mmCIF file of C-alpha atoms and ligand atoms in Angstrom:
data_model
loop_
_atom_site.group_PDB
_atom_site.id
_atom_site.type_symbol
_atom_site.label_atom_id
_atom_site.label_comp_id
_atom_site.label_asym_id
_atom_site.label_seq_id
_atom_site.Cartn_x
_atom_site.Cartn_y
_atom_site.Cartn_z
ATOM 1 C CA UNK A 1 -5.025 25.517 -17.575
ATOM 2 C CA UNK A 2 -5.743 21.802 -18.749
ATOM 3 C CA UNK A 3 -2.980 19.776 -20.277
ATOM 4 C CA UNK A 4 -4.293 17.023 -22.746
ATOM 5 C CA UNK A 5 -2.368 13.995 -22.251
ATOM 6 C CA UNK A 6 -0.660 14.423 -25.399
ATOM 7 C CA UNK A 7 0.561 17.583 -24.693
ATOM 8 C CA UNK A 8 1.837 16.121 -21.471
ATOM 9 C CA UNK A 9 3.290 13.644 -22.765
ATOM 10 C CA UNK A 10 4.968 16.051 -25.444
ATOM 11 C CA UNK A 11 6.206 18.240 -22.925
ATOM 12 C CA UNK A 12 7.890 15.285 -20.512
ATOM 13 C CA UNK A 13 9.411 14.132 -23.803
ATOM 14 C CA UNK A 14 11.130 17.509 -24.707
ATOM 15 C CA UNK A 15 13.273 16.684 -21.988
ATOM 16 C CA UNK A 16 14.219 13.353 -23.168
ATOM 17 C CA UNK A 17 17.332 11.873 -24.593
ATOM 18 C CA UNK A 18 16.741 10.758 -27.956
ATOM 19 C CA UNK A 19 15.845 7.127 -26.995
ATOM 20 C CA UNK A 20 13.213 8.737 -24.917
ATOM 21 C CA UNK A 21 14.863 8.360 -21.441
ATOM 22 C CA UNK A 22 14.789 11.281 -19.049
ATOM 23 C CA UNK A 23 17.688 11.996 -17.145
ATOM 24 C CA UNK A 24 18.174 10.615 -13.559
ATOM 25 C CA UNK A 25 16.278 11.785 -10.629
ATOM 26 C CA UNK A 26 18.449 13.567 -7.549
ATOM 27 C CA UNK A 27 15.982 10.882 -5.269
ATOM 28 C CA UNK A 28 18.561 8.199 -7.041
ATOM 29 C CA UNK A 29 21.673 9.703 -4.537
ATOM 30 C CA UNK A 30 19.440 9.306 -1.546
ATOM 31 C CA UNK A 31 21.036 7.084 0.803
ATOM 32 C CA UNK A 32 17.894 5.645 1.126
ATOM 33 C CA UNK A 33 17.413 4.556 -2.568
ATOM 34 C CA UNK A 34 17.489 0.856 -2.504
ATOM 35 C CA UNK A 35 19.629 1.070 -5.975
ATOM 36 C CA UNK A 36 23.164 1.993 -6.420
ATOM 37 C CA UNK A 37 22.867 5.083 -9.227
ATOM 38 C CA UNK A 38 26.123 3.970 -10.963
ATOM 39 C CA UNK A 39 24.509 2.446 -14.579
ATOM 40 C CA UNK A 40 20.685 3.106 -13.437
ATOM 41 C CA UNK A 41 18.974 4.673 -16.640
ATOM 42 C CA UNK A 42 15.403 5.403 -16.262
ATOM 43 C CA UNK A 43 13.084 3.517 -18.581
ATOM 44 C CA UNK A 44 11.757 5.003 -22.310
ATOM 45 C CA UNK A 45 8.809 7.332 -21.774
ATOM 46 C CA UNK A 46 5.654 5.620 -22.831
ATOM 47 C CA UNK A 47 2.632 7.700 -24.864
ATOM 48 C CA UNK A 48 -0.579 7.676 -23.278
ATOM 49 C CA UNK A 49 -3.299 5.237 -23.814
ATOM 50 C CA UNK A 50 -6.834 6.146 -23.805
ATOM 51 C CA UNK A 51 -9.418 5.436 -22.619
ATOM 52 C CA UNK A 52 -7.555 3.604 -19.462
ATOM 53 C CA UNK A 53 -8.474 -0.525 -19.844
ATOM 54 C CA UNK A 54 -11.289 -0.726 -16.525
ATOM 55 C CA UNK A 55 -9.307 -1.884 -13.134
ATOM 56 C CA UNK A 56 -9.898 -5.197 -11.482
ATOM 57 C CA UNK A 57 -12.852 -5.893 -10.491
ATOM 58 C CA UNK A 58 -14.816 -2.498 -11.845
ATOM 59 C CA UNK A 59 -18.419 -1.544 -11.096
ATOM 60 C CA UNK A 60 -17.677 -5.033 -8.472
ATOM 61 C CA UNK A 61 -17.738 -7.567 -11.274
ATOM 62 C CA UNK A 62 -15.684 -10.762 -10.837
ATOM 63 C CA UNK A 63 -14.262 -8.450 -7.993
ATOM 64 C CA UNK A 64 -11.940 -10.780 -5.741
ATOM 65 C CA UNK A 65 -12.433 -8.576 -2.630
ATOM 66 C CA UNK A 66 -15.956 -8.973 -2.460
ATOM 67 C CA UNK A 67 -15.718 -12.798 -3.312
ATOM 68 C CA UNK A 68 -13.561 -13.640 -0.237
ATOM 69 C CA UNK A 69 -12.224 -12.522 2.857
ATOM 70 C CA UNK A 70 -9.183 -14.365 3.055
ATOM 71 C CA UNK A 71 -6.315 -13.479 5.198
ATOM 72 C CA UNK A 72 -8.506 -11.556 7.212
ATOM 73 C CA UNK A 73 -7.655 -10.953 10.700
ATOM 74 C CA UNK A 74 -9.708 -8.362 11.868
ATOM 75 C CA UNK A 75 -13.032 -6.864 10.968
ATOM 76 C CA UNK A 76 -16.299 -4.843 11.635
ATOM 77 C CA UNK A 77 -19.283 -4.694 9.950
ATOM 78 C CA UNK A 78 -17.686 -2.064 7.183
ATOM 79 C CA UNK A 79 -14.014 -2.887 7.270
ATOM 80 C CA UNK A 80 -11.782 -5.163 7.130
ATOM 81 C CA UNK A 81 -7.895 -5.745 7.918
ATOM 82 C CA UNK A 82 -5.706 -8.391 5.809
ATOM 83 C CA UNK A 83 -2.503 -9.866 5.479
ATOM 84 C CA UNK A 84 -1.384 -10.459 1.619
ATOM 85 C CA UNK A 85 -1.140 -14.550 0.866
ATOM 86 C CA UNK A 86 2.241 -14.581 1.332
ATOM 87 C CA UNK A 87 4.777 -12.248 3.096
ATOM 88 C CA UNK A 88 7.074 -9.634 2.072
ATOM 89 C CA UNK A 89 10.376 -8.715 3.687
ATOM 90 C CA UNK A 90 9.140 -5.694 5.724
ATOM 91 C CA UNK A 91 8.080 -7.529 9.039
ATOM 92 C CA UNK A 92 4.445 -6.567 8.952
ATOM 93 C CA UNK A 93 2.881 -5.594 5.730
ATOM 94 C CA UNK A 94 -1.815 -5.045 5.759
ATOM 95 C CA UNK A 95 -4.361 -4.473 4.008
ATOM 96 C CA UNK A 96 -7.390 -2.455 5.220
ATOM 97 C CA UNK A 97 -10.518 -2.843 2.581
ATOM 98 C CA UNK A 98 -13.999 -1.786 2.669
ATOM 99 C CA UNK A 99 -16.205 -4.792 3.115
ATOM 100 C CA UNK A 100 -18.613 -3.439 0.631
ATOM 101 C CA UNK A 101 -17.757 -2.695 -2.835
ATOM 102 C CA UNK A 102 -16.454 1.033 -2.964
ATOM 103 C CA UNK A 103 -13.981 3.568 -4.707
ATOM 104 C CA UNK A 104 -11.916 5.472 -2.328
ATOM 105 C CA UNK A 105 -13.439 8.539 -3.953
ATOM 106 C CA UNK A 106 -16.544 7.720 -3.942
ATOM 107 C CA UNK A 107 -16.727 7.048 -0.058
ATOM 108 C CA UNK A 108 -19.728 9.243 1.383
ATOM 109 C CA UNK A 109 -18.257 11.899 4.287
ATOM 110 C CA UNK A 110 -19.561 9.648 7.015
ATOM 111 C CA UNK A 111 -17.334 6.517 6.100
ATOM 112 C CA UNK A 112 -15.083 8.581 5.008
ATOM 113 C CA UNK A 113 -14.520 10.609 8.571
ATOM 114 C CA UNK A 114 -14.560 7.046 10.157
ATOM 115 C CA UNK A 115 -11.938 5.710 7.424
ATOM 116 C CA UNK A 116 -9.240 8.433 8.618
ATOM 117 C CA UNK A 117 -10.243 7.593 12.342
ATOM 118 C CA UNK A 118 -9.645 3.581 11.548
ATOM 119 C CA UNK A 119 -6.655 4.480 10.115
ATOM 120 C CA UNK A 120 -5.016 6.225 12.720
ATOM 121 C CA UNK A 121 -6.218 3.444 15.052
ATOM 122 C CA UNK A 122 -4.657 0.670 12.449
ATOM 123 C CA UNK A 123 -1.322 2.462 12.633
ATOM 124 C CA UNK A 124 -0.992 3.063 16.250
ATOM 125 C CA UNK A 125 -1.337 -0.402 16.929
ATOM 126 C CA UNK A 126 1.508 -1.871 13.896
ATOM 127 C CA UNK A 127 3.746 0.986 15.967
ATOM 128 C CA UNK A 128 2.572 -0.662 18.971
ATOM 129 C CA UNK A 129 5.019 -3.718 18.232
ATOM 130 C CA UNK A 130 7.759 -3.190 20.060
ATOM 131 C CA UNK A 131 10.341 -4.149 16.976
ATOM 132 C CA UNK A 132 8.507 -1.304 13.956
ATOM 133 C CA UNK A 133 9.691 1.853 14.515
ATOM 134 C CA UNK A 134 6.956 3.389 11.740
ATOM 135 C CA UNK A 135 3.422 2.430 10.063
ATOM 136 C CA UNK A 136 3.228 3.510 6.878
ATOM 137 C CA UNK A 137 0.460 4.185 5.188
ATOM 138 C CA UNK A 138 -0.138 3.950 1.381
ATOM 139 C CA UNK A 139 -3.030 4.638 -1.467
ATOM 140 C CA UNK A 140 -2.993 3.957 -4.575
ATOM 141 C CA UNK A 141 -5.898 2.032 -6.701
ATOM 142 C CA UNK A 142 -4.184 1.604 -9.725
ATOM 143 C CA UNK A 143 -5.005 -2.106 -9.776
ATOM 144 C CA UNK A 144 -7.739 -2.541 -8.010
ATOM 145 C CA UNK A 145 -11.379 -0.409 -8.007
ATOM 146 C CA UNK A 146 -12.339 -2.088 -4.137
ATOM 147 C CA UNK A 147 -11.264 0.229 -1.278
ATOM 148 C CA UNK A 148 -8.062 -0.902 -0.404
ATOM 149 C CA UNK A 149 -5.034 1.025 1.744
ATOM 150 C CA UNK A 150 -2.038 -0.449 1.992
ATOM 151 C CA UNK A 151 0.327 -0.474 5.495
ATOM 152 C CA UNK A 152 3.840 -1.600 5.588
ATOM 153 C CA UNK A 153 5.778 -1.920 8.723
ATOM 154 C CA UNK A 154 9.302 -0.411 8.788
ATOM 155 C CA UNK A 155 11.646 -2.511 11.221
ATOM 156 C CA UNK A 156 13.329 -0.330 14.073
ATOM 157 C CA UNK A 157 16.540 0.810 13.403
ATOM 158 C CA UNK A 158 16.710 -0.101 9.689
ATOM 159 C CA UNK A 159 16.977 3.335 8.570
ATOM 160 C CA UNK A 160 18.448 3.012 5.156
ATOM 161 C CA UNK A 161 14.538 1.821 4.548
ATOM 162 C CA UNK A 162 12.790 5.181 5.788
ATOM 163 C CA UNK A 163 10.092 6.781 3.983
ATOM 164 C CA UNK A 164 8.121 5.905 0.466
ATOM 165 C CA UNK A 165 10.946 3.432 -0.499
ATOM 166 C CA UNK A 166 9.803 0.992 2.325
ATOM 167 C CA UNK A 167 7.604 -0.478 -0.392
ATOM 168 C CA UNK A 168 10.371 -1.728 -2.646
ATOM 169 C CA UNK A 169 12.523 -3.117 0.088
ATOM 170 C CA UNK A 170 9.472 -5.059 1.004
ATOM 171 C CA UNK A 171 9.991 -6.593 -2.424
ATOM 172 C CA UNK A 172 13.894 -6.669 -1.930
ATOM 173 C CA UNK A 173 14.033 -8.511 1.415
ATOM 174 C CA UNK A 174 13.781 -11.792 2.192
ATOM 175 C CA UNK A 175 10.059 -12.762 3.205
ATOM 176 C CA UNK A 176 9.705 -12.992 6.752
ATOM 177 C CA UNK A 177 8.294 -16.455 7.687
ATOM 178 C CA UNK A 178 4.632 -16.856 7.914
ATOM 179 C CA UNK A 179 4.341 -17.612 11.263
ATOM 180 C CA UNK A 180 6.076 -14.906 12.383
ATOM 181 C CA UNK A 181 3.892 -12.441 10.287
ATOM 182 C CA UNK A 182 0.890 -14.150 11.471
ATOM 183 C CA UNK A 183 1.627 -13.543 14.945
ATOM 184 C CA UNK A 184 2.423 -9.842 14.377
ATOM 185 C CA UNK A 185 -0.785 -9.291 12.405
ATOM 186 C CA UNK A 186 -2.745 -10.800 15.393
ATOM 187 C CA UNK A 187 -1.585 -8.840 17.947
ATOM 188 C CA UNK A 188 -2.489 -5.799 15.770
ATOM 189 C CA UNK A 189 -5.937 -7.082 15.785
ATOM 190 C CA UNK A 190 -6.301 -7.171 19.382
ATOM 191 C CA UNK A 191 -4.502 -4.100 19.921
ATOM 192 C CA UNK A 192 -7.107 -2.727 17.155
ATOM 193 C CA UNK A 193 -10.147 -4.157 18.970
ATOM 194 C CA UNK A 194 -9.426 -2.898 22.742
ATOM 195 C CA UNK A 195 -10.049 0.669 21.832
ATOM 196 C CA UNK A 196 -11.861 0.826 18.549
ATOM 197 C CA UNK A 197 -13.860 -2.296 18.275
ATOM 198 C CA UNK A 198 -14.574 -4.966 16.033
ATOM 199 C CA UNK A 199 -13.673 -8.582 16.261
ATOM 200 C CA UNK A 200 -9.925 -10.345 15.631
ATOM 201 C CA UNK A 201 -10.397 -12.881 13.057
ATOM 202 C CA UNK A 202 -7.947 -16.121 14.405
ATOM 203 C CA UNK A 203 -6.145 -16.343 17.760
ATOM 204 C CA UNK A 204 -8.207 -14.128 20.362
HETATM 205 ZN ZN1 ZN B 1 -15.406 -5.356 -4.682
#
């Protein structure tokens, strides 16, 4: 049965300390939380707001990934692979977009059956570096309405950074130095174009 958002939101706050904080998550004792629990509080629950304010670049107006394809390093005629302007602290962290101006949801079954295939072509090649020991693979759209999937690269061995929390130790880490990245994303590329296609954008 439907929950309105203010029943929702009622519900979640029920269990809420009187400032509105909910109690610490178990995922907080993982060893693989980047955080130590000891004085974490989780933040003040916030009421809804409706209607949501549009997302960046909605219905493609003033939208920045159809205005430039910057930091591209590979592409086809429907996709394209990115690096962000400036790197985080996982080694390798991409950005696969649509070259036209698309909603993951709204993706007809044809692109859609060739996204999943891209993808699994996009990750087999960042696991192809010999120094990732895992591509993984991330969508949101919170920010943006363009297509866009998100890959970071987890390091081998660095397994206090496994799973979903790769994300904020991107964040956490010191950013690996450009040239480096660069030279990572590139050989993606060309590992990408071999089997599947396309052309690398930069060094061939
Ligand atoms: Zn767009």
């Amino acid at each position: 049965m439907p929950l309105a958002p203010d029943e929702y939101h009622a519900r979640a706050l029920a269990a809420a300390d009187q400032d509105g904080r909910l109690p610490r998550s178990p995922m907080t004792d993982w060893d693989i939380f980047p955080f130590e629990a000891e004085g974490l509080t989780v933040r003040p629950l916030a009421a809804p707001v409706l209607p949501e304010s549009p997302r960046a670049g909605a219905g493609g107006v003033d939208c920045r990934s159809c205005q430039d394809d910057r930091g591209t390093v590979w592409r086809d005629e429907r996709w394209r692979l990115r690096r962000f302007d400036k790197p985080g602290g996982a080694p390798l962290s991409l950005l696969l977009v649509s070259r036209a101006h698309v909603d993951f949801t709204d993706l007809p079954d044809d692109r859609a059956s060739e996204l999943g295939v891209l993808l699994v072509h996009v990750a087999r090649a960042i696991e192809a570096l010999p120094h990732i020991a895992r591509a993984h693979v991330s969508k949101w759209g919170d920010g943006a309405e363009h297509l866009h999937l998100f890959f970071y690269a987890r390091p081998a061995g660095m397994r206090q950074m496994l799973g979903a929390f790769m994300q904020l130790w991107d964040d956490l880490l010191p950013p690996v130095p450009v040239a480096e990245r660069d030279a990572d994303a590139w050989a993606v590329a060309r590992t990408l174009r071999a089997p599947y296609g396309g052309e690398v954008v930069g060094p061939l």
